[in-house]
Each structure stands twice: as C-alpha cells, then as structure tokens.
CSV table of C-alpha atoms and ligand atoms in Angstrom, one decimal:
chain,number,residue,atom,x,y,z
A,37,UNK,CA,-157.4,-186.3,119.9
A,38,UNK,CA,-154.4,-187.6,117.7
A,39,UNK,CA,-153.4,-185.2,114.9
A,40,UNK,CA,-150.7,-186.4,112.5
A,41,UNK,CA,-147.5,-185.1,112.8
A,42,UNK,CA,-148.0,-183.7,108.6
A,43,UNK,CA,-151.2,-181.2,110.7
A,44,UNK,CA,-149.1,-180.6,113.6
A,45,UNK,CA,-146.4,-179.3,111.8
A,46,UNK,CA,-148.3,-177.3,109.3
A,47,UNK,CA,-150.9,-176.1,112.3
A,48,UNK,CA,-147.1,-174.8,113.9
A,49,UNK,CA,-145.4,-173.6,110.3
A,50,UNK,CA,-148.5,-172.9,108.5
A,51,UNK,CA,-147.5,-172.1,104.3
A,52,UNK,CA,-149.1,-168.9,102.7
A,53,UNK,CA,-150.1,-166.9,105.7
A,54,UNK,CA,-151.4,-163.3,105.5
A,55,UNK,CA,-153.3,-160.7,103.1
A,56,UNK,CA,-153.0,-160.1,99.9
A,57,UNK,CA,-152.8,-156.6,99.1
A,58,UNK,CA,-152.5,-157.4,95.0
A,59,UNK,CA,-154.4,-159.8,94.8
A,60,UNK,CA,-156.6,-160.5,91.9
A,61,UNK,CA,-159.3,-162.5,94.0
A,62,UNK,CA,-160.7,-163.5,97.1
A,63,UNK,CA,-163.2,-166.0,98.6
A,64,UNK,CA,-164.4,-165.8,102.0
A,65,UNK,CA,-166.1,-169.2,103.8
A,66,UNK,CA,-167.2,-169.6,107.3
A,67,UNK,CA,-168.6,-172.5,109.4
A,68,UNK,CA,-171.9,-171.8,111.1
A,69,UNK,CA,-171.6,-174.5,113.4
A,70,UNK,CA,-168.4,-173.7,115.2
A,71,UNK,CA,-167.8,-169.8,113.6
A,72,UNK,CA,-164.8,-170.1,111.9
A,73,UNK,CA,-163.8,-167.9,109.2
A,74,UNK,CA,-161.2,-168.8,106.0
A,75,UNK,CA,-160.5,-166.1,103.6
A,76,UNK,CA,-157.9,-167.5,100.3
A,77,UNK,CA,-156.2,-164.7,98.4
A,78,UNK,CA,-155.3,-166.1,94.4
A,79,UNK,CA,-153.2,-163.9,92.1
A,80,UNK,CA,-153.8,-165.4,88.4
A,81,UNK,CA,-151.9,-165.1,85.1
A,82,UNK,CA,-153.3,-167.2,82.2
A,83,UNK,CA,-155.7,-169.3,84.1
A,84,UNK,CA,-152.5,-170.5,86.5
A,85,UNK,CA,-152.8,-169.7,90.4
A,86,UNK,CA,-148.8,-167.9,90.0
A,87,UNK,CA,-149.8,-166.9,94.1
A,88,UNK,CA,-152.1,-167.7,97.1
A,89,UNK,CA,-152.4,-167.1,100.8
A,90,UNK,CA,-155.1,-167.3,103.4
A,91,UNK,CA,-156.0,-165.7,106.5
A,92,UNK,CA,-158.1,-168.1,108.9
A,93,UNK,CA,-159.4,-167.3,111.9
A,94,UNK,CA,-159.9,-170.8,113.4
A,95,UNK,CA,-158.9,-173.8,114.8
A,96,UNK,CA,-156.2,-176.1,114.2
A,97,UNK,CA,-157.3,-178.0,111.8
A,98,UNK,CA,-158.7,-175.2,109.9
A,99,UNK,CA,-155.0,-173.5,109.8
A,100,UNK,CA,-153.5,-177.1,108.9
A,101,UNK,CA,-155.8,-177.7,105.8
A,102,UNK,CA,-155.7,-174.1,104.8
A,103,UNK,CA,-151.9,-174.1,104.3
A,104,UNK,CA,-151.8,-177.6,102.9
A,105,UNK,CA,-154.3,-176.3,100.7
A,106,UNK,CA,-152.6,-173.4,99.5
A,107,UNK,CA,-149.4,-175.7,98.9
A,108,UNK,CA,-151.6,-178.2,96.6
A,109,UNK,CA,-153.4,-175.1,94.6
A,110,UNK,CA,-150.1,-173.0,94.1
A,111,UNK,CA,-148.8,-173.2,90.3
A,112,UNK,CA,-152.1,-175.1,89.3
A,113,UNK,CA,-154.5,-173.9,86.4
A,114,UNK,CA,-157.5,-172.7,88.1
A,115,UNK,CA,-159.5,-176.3,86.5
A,116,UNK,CA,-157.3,-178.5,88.4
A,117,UNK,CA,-157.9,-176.2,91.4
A,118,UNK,CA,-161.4,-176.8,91.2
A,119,UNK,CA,-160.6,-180.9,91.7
A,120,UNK,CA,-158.9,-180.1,94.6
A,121,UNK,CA,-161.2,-182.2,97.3
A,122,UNK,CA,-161.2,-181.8,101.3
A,123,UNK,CA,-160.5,-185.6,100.8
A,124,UNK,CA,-157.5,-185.2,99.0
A,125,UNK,CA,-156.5,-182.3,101.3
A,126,UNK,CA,-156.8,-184.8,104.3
A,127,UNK,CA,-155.0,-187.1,102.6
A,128,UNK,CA,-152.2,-185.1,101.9
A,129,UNK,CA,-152.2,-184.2,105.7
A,130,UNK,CA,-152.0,-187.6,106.6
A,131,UNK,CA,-155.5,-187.8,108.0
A,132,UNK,CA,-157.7,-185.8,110.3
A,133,UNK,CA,-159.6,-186.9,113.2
A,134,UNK,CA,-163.2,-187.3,112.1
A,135,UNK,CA,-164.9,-184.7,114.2
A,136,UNK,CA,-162.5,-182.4,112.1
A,137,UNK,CA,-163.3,-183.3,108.7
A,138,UNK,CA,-165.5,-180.8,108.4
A,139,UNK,CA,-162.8,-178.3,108.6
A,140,UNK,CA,-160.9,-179.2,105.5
A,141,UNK,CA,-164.5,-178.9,103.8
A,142,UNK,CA,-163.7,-175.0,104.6
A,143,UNK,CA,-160.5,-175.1,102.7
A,144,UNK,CA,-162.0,-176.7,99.4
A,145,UNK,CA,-164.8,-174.1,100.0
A,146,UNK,CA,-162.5,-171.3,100.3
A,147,UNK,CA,-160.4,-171.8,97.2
A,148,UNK,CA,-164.1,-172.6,95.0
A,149,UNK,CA,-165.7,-168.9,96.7
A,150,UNK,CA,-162.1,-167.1,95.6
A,151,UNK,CA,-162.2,-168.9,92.1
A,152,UNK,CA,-165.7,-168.1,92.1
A,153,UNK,CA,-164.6,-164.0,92.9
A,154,UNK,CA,-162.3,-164.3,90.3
A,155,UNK,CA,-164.7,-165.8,87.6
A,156,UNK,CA,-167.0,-163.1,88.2
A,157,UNK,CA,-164.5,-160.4,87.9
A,158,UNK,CA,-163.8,-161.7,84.5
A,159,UNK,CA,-167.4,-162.0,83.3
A,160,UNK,CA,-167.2,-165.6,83.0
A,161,UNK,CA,-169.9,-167.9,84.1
A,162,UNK,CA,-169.7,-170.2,87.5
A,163,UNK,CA,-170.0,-173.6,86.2
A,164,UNK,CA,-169.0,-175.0,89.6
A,165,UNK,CA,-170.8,-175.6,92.5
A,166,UNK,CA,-169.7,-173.4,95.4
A,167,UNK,CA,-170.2,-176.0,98.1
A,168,UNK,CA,-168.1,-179.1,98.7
A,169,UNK,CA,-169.5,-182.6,97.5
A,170,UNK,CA,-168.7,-183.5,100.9
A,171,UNK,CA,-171.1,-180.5,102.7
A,172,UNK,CA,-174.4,-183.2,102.3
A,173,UNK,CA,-173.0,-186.2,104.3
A,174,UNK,CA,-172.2,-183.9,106.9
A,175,UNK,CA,-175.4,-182.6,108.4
B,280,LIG,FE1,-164.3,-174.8,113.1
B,280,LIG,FE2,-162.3,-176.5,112.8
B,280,LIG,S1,-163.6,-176.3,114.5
B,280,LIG,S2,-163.1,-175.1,111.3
C-alpha cells in the first residue's frame, strides 16, 4: 500500500494529540467494521474553534486524517467546520489509498458528533446531519 508522504508524516508527527481536560466539547465516532475509535476535543469562543485535539485509537490512516483534520478546523467558525469533507481532508493529505477512505469519513464524523456535543450544550438545535455524505457509497 502507498501512502503519501503528507499521511506518512502526519501518521509519524501527528498535530493536536491528547485530552482535553477544558474542553468545552467532545464527539466520540467509531468504525464498526474495523473497531476503531476517534474522540475530537473543541474549545469555542464566539462560534470560533480557538482549540482542538483528538485521541484516536486506530490505524494509520485514522491518526493521519485526524491531525490533518484538526489542522483544517483550528481557528474556523464552527459553520465552516461543518463543510469540512473527508474528501477535502484526503485532499489535503495528498490522497489515501482507497481501502482507507473510509477512515477519513471518521475524522469528518468526529468533528460533526463534537459540534453536535457542543450544540447541545448550548440548547441550540442540530441542523446537521451527524453522518458523512460519504457514509452511503460506502456500504
Ligand atoms: Fe479503521 Fe482505518 S482501519 S479507521
């Protein structure tokens, strides 16, 4: 399997890493089919993402995308977190070989649940879907 050298060197130097004892949300995804688990912390002032980190228990991939991820999100308002796509995560990696696309669908999932958390903390209503537009072509 080829991974870019963009995954490879945030699978070795992964961004963001670790708990977030402050932290204002969290979401919590995992992948039935292979049992991997990605957690995002968000710390939020006026609607801006000021903080995030993650804790994934998984493979490569899922370690690359989730600290890309984080990188893209950080200093966004939570709206334009919510257009953050697996596809654009991918892309900013510099691809993904196919059989693990369906671990950057974890990351976009992540960041929607923790948005989601944080939503719901606030009383505000979910007018997002939870799951990734991607989550139908994959089954
Ligand atoms: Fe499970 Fe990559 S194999 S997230």
């Amino acid at each position: 399997m080829q991974y870019s050298d963009k995954v490879m060197e945030h699978f070795t130097h992964p961004r963001n890493v670790g708990e977030m004892p402050d932290a204002d949300a969290s979401g919590t995804v995992g992948n039935a089919k292979c049992g991997d688990i990605m957690q995002i912390f968000l710390k939020v002032e006026n609607d801006v993402i000021v903080d995030v980190s993650f804790k994934t228990f998984g493979c490569g991939a899922a370690i690359a995308t989730s600290s890309m991820a984080t990188e893209l999100i950080k200093g966004k308002t939570l709206k334009e977190a919510l257009q953050l796509t697996n596809r654009a995560v991918v892309e900013a990696l510099e691809g993904l070989p196919p059989v693990k696309i369906h671990c950057s669908v974890l990351a976009e999932e992540a960041i929607r649940s923790a948005i989601a958390d944080y939503y719901r903390k606030n009383g505000r209503e979910i007018d997002f879907p939870l799951e990734s537009a991607l989550h139908e072509d994959e089954h």
